[in-house]
């Protein structure tokens, strides 16, 4: 089945067309800088020449129209008619407490996504815009919402409750939700294909290390804890997000720097993390290069990042009472031997031994084992594929008319 996968950010729309039976990417692309003076369109059909254009694109609706034009065009197109697409899968970041699974989108679902605007102000509004724009242009095709939070719905209360008055949970649903669910789900399932152990007995730790980063503890196939919380701001130090802080720091900053809530929000989301620590860049490649050139703050940013990974691994081994495998994924996890080495090299006391040579010499884009033969816990680099999870979910929901395929 051909599925169009859509991932809308505040100023971008990423898209993929995926053939779900063959699990094949037919085409992918992105429209960036929507609403800016000029927007950039990149369209990459498999086996055909890539296209890059600049154009004025004012909103998500226009972006969607451009994407459909590309998909149907003579030279770079991959569809003969819009009806070739049998389902549209939309990434929705926050499903609140309501969505434990992916769902067929109707007015009630759209309303619930809207109700979660306060929980994910940077993500849910553009996600809904994308849904509306796609439904207007593809009205006869089932649209499915796949939530980043859904996979973490199995968290037990002792993992998702915060130490604040319980009425705040009851009134406002303030609790840990967790994100990157499709990625943690996908990489854990790739591991299950490798092991003979019955799934119910498996214990794995998945580390999604990209611009946004989160770690999850997965027992018997279900997420039992994860580093991101009420919003994707918490947990690991990330590209531009602070990760966990002592909450008192927030009051202190507001007082000392004389700033208001919205500036604080922006500081913690856009100017903190690796960027804030280094004062140089949020991109790990740049930091590694500058640290090699002797920049102390870039090195410190890397040290904080890797130390945070170590601490999460240690605490999740305790939460799981053991660990069969650590799975590393996303931009940094898949591509940076330096960060993998630094994050995992001093954990031999926990039975975790990385093999430096395997770590250095693995083939990019492939699932590979990088632990030593004597390591009690295996370590794998597992390329993630969130779009495929969204496409398969959308295909199953569309053909099952609303039934959840999550297993
Ligand atoms: P997101 O999807 O959250 O935007 P990605 O999963 O694409 O993020 O990861 C982006 C991060 O991966 C950036 O910090 C980038 O520097 C890092 N990255 C990509 N390739 C490499 C590499 N070869 N070495 C180190 N870091 C890398």
JSON list of N, CA and C and ligand atoms in Angstrom, two decimals, residues 7 14 91 180 208-213 239 241 274 282-288 305 329-339 364 384 386, ligand 1:
[
{"chain": "A", "resi": 7, "resn": "UNK", "atom": "N", "xyz": [5.19, 15.06, 8.28]},
{"chain": "A", "resi": 7, "resn": "UNK", "atom": "CA", "xyz": [5.70, 15.50, 9.58]},
{"chain": "A", "resi": 7, "resn": "UNK", "atom": "C", "xyz": [5.85, 17.02, 9.52]},
{"chain": "A", "resi": 14, "resn": "UNK", "atom": "N", "xyz": [8.00, 17.84, 6.30]},
{"chain": "A", "resi": 14, "resn": "UNK", "atom": "CA", "xyz": [8.77, 16.72, 5.74]},
{"chain": "A", "resi": 14, "resn": "UNK", "atom": "C", "xyz": [7.78, 15.70, 5.21]},
{"chain": "A", "resi": 91, "resn": "UNK", "atom": "N", "xyz": [2.55, 12.51, 11.69]},
{"chain": "A", "resi": 91, "resn": "UNK", "atom": "CA", "xyz": [3.22, 12.48, 12.98]},
{"chain": "A", "resi": 91, "resn": "UNK", "atom": "C", "xyz": [2.59, 13.56, 13.87]},
{"chain": "A", "resi": 180, "resn": "UNK", "atom": "N", "xyz": [9.45, 10.53, 21.13]},
{"chain": "A", "resi": 180, "resn": "UNK", "atom": "CA", "xyz": [10.23, 9.68, 20.21]},
{"chain": "A", "resi": 180, "resn": "UNK", "atom": "C", "xyz": [9.72, 8.23, 20.25]},
{"chain": "A", "resi": 208, "resn": "UNK", "atom": "N", "xyz": [17.88, 7.27, 21.74]},
{"chain": "A", "resi": 208, "resn": "UNK", "atom": "CA", "xyz": [17.64, 8.05, 20.52]},
{"chain": "A", "resi": 208, "resn": "UNK", "atom": "C", "xyz": [18.42, 9.35, 20.68]},
{"chain": "A", "resi": 209, "resn": "UNK", "atom": "N", "xyz": [19.57, 9.43, 19.99]},
{"chain": "A", "resi": 209, "resn": "UNK", "atom": "CA", "xyz": [20.48, 10.56, 20.18]},
{"chain": "A", "resi": 209, "resn": "UNK", "atom": "C", "xyz": [20.54, 11.38, 18.90]},
{"chain": "A", "resi": 210, "resn": "UNK", "atom": "N", "xyz": [19.63, 12.32, 18.78]},
{"chain": "A", "resi": 210, "resn": "UNK", "atom": "CA", "xyz": [19.62, 13.23, 17.64]},
{"chain": "A", "resi": 210, "resn": "UNK", "atom": "C", "xyz": [19.70, 14.66, 18.16]},
{"chain": "A", "resi": 211, "resn": "UNK", "atom": "N", "xyz": [19.19, 15.61, 17.41]},
{"chain": "A", "resi": 211, "resn": "UNK", "atom": "CA", "xyz": [19.07, 16.96, 17.92]},
{"chain": "A", "resi": 211, "resn": "UNK", "atom": "C", "xyz": [18.24, 16.98, 19.19]},
{"chain": "A", "resi": 212, "resn": "UNK", "atom": "N", "xyz": [17.10, 16.32, 19.09]},
{"chain": "A", "resi": 212, "resn": "UNK", "atom": "CA", "xyz": [16.34, 15.97, 20.29]},
{"chain": "A", "resi": 212, "resn": "UNK", "atom": "C", "xyz": [16.84, 14.60, 20.72]},
{"chain": "A", "resi": 213, "resn": "UNK", "atom": "N", "xyz": [16.93, 14.37, 22.02]},
{"chain": "A", "resi": 213, "resn": "UNK", "atom": "CA", "xyz": [17.48, 13.07, 22.45]},
{"chain": "A", "resi": 213, "resn": "UNK", "atom": "C", "xyz": [16.67, 12.53, 23.62]},
{"chain": "A", "resi": 239, "resn": "UNK", "atom": "N", "xyz": [20.40, 19.31, 21.62]},
{"chain": "A", "resi": 239, "resn": "UNK", "atom": "CA", "xyz": [21.02, 20.32, 20.76]},
{"chain": "A", "resi": 239, "resn": "UNK", "atom": "C", "xyz": [20.85, 21.73, 21.31]},
{"chain": "A", "resi": 241, "resn": "UNK", "atom": "N", "xyz": [18.01, 22.27, 23.68]},
{"chain": "A", "resi": 241, "resn": "UNK", "atom": "CA", "xyz": [17.14, 22.17, 24.87]},
{"chain": "A", "resi": 241, "resn": "UNK", "atom": "C", "xyz": [17.96, 21.79, 26.10]},
{"chain": "A", "resi": 274, "resn": "UNK", "atom": "N", "xyz": [23.46, 21.80, 24.19]},
{"chain": "A", "resi": 274, "resn": "UNK", "atom": "CA", "xyz": [24.83, 21.82, 23.65]},
{"chain": "A", "resi": 274, "resn": "UNK", "atom": "C", "xyz": [25.20, 23.22, 23.17]},
{"chain": "A", "resi": 282, "resn": "UNK", "atom": "N", "xyz": [24.96, 23.83, 18.11]},
{"chain": "A", "resi": 282, "resn": "UNK", "atom": "CA", "xyz": [24.11, 22.76, 18.63]},
{"chain": "A", "resi": 282, "resn": "UNK", "atom": "C", "xyz": [24.41, 21.44, 17.92]},
{"chain": "A", "resi": 283, "resn": "UNK", "atom": "N", "xyz": [25.11, 21.55, 16.80]},
{"chain": "A", "resi": 283, "resn": "UNK", "atom": "CA", "xyz": [25.36, 20.38, 15.95]},
{"chain": "A", "resi": 283, "resn": "UNK", "atom": "C", "xyz": [26.59, 19.62, 16.46]},
{"chain": "A", "resi": 284, "resn": "UNK", "atom": "N", "xyz": [26.39, 18.34, 16.74]},
{"chain": "A", "resi": 284, "resn": "UNK", "atom": "CA", "xyz": [27.47, 17.56, 17.35]},
{"chain": "A", "resi": 284, "resn": "UNK", "atom": "C", "xyz": [28.72, 17.50, 16.48]},
{"chain": "A", "resi": 285, "resn": "UNK", "atom": "N", "xyz": [28.55, 17.49, 15.15]},
{"chain": "A", "resi": 285, "resn": "UNK", "atom": "CA", "xyz": [29.74, 17.44, 14.27]},
{"chain": "A", "resi": 285, "resn": "UNK", "atom": "C", "xyz": [30.61, 18.67, 14.49]},
{"chain": "A", "resi": 286, "resn": "UNK", "atom": "N", "xyz": [29.98, 19.84, 14.59]},
{"chain": "A", "resi": 286, "resn": "UNK", "atom": "CA", "xyz": [30.74, 21.09, 14.81]},
{"chain": "A", "resi": 286, "resn": "UNK", "atom": "C", "xyz": [31.44, 21.06, 16.16]},
{"chain": "A", "resi": 287, "resn": "UNK", "atom": "N", "xyz": [30.74, 20.54, 17.15]},
{"chain": "A", "resi": 287, "resn": "UNK", "atom": "CA", "xyz": [31.34, 20.52, 18.50]},
{"chain": "A", "resi": 287, "resn": "UNK", "atom": "C", "xyz": [32.55, 19.59, 18.54]},
{"chain": "A", "resi": 288, "resn": "UNK", "atom": "N", "xyz": [32.42, 18.44, 17.90]},
{"chain": "A", "resi": 288, "resn": "UNK", "atom": "CA", "xyz": [33.53, 17.48, 17.90]},
{"chain": "A", "resi": 288, "resn": "UNK", "atom": "C", "xyz": [34.75, 18.12, 17.22]},
{"chain": "A", "resi": 305, "resn": "UNK", "atom": "N", "xyz": [27.01, 15.81, 27.72]},
{"chain": "A", "resi": 305, "resn": "UNK", "atom": "CA", "xyz": [26.11, 14.96, 26.92]},
{"chain": "A", "resi": 305, "resn": "UNK", "atom": "C", "xyz": [26.38, 13.47, 27.21]},
{"chain": "A", "resi": 329, "resn": "UNK", "atom": "N", "xyz": [20.68, 4.96, 18.43]},
{"chain": "A", "resi": 329, "resn": "UNK", "atom": "CA", "xyz": [20.09, 5.35, 17.15]},
{"chain": "A", "resi": 329, "resn": "UNK", "atom": "C", "xyz": [20.04, 6.87, 16.98]},
{"chain": "A", "resi": 330, "resn": "UNK", "atom": "N", "xyz": [19.52, 7.30, 15.82]},
{"chain": "A", "resi": 330, "resn": "UNK", "atom": "CA", "xyz": [19.38, 8.72, 15.39]},
{"chain": "A", "resi": 330, "resn": "UNK", "atom": "C", "xyz": [20.74, 9.31, 15.02]},
{"chain": "A", "resi": 331, "resn": "UNK", "atom": "N", "xyz": [20.72, 10.58, 14.57]},
{"chain": "A", "resi": 331, "resn": "UNK", "atom": "CA", "xyz": [21.90, 11.21, 13.95]},
{"chain": "A", "resi": 331, "resn": "UNK", "atom": "C", "xyz": [23.21, 10.96, 14.69]},
{"chain": "A", "resi": 332, "resn": "UNK", "atom": "N", "xyz": [23.24, 11.21, 15.99]},
{"chain": "A", "resi": 332, "resn": "UNK", "atom": "CA", "xyz": [24.48, 11.05, 16.75]},
{"chain": "A", "resi": 332, "resn": "UNK", "atom": "C", "xyz": [24.73, 9.56, 17.05]},
{"chain": "A", "resi": 333, "resn": "UNK", "atom": "N", "xyz": [23.70, 8.87, 17.50]},
{"chain": "A", "resi": 333, "resn": "UNK", "atom": "CA", "xyz": [23.85, 7.45, 17.84]},
{"chain": "A", "resi": 333, "resn": "UNK", "atom": "C", "xyz": [24.30, 6.61, 16.66]},
{"chain": "A", "resi": 334, "resn": "UNK", "atom": "N", "xyz": [23.80, 6.93, 15.48]},
{"chain": "A", "resi": 334, "resn": "UNK", "atom": "CA", "xyz": [24.13, 6.13, 14.30]},
{"chain": "A", "resi": 334, "resn": "UNK", "atom": "C", "xyz": [25.46, 6.53, 13.67]},
{"chain": "A", "resi": 335, "resn": "UNK", "atom": "N", "xyz": [25.85, 7.80, 13.86]},
{"chain": "A", "resi": 335, "resn": "UNK", "atom": "CA", "xyz": [26.99, 8.30, 13.06]},
{"chain": "A", "resi": 335, "resn": "UNK", "atom": "C", "xyz": [28.23, 8.71, 13.84]},
{"chain": "A", "resi": 336, "resn": "UNK", "atom": "N", "xyz": [28.17, 8.75, 15.15]},
{"chain": "A", "resi": 336, "resn": "UNK", "atom": "CA", "xyz": [29.34, 9.28, 15.86]},
{"chain": "A", "resi": 336, "resn": "UNK", "atom": "C", "xyz": [30.05, 8.25, 16.72]},
{"chain": "A", "resi": 337, "resn": "UNK", "atom": "N", "xyz": [31.14, 7.65, 16.21]},
{"chain": "A", "resi": 337, "resn": "UNK", "atom": "CA", "xyz": [31.92, 6.71, 17.01]},
{"chain": "A", "resi": 337, "resn": "UNK", "atom": "C", "xyz": [32.46, 7.37, 18.28]},
{"chain": "A", "resi": 338, "resn": "UNK", "atom": "N", "xyz": [32.82, 8.65, 18.18]},
{"chain": "A", "resi": 338, "resn": "UNK", "atom": "CA", "xyz": [33.40, 9.36, 19.33]},
{"chain": "A", "resi": 338, "resn": "UNK", "atom": "C", "xyz": [32.42, 9.40, 20.49]},
{"chain": "A", "resi": 339, "resn": "UNK", "atom": "N", "xyz": [31.18, 9.76, 20.19]},
{"chain": "A", "resi": 339, "resn": "UNK", "atom": "CA", "xyz": [30.18, 9.89, 21.27]},
{"chain": "A", "resi": 339, "resn": "UNK", "atom": "C", "xyz": [29.80, 8.51, 21.80]},
{"chain": "A", "resi": 364, "resn": "UNK", "atom": "N", "xyz": [27.97, 2.36, 7.91]},
{"chain": "A", "resi": 364, "resn": "UNK", "atom": "CA", "xyz": [26.88, 3.30, 8.19]},
{"chain": "A", "resi": 364, "resn": "UNK", "atom": "C", "xyz": [25.57, 2.85, 7.58]},
{"chain": "A", "resi": 384, "resn": "UNK", "atom": "N", "xyz": [17.32, 4.10, 12.80]},
{"chain": "A", "resi": 384, "resn": "UNK", "atom": "CA", "xyz": [15.89, 4.21, 13.08]},
{"chain": "A", "resi": 384, "resn": "UNK", "atom": "C", "xyz": [15.10, 4.47, 11.79]},
{"chain": "A", "resi": 386, "resn": "UNK", "atom": "N", "xyz": [11.45, 6.15, 11.70]},
{"chain": "A", "resi": 386, "resn": "UNK", "atom": "CA", "xyz": [10.17, 6.56, 12.27]},
{"chain": "A", "resi": 386, "resn": "UNK", "atom": "C", "xyz": [9.09, 6.67, 11.20]},
{"chain": "B", "resi": 1, "resn": "LIG", "atom": "P1", "xyz": [16.67, 15.43, 14.54]},
{"chain": "B", "resi": 1, "resn": "LIG", "atom": "O1", "xyz": [15.91, 14.43, 13.71]},
{"chain": "B", "resi": 1, "resn": "LIG", "atom": "O2", "xyz": [16.31, 15.43, 16.00]},
{"chain": "B", "resi": 1, "resn": "LIG", "atom": "O3", "xyz": [16.76, 16.80, 13.96]},
{"chain": "B", "resi": 1, "resn": "LIG", "atom": "P2", "xyz": [18.98, 13.81, 13.81]},
{"chain": "B", "resi": 1, "resn": "LIG", "atom": "O4", "xyz": [18.58, 12.47, 14.26]},
{"chain": "B", "resi": 1, "resn": "LIG", "atom": "O5", "xyz": [19.02, 14.10, 12.35]},
{"chain": "B", "resi": 1, "resn": "LIG", "atom": "O6", "xyz": [18.19, 14.94, 14.59]},
{"chain": "B", "resi": 1, "resn": "LIG", "atom": "O7", "xyz": [20.44, 14.09, 14.42]},
{"chain": "B", "resi": 1, "resn": "LIG", "atom": "C1", "xyz": [21.08, 15.30, 14.24]},
{"chain": "B", "resi": 1, "resn": "LIG", "atom": "C2", "xyz": [22.37, 15.27, 15.06]},
{"chain": "B", "resi": 1, "resn": "LIG", "atom": "O8", "xyz": [23.18, 14.20, 14.58]},
{"chain": "B", "resi": 1, "resn": "LIG", "atom": "C3", "xyz": [23.18, 16.55, 14.94]},
{"chain": "B", "resi": 1, "resn": "LIG", "atom": "O9", "xyz": [23.70, 16.93, 16.19]},
{"chain": "B", "resi": 1, "resn": "LIG", "atom": "C4", "xyz": [24.31, 16.10, 14.04]},
{"chain": "B", "resi": 1, "resn": "LIG", "atom": "O10", "xyz": [25.49, 16.82, 14.29]},
{"chain": "B", "resi": 1, "resn": "LIG", "atom": "C5", "xyz": [24.50, 14.67, 14.48]},
{"chain": "B", "resi": 1, "resn": "LIG", "atom": "N1", "xyz": [25.30, 13.92, 13.51]},
{"chain": "B", "resi": 1, "resn": "LIG", "atom": "C6", "xyz": [25.00, 13.56, 12.25]},
{"chain": "B", "resi": 1, "resn": "LIG", "atom": "N2", "xyz": [26.07, 12.95, 11.67]},
{"chain": "B", "resi": 1, "resn": "LIG", "atom": "C7", "xyz": [27.07, 12.96, 12.58]},
{"chain": "B", "resi": 1, "resn": "LIG", "atom": "C8", "xyz": [28.41, 12.49, 12.62]},
{"chain": "B", "resi": 1, "resn": "LIG", "atom": "N3", "xyz": [28.96, 11.90, 11.58]},
{"chain": "B", "resi": 1, "resn": "LIG", "atom": "N4", "xyz": [29.13, 12.67, 13.75]},
{"chain": "B", "resi": 1, "resn": "LIG", "atom": "C9", "xyz": [28.60, 13.29, 14.83]},
{"chain": "B", "resi": 1, "resn": "LIG", "atom": "N5", "xyz": [27.33, 13.74, 14.87]},
{"chain": "B", "resi": 1, "resn": "LIG", "atom": "C10", "xyz": [26.57, 13.57, 13.77]}
]
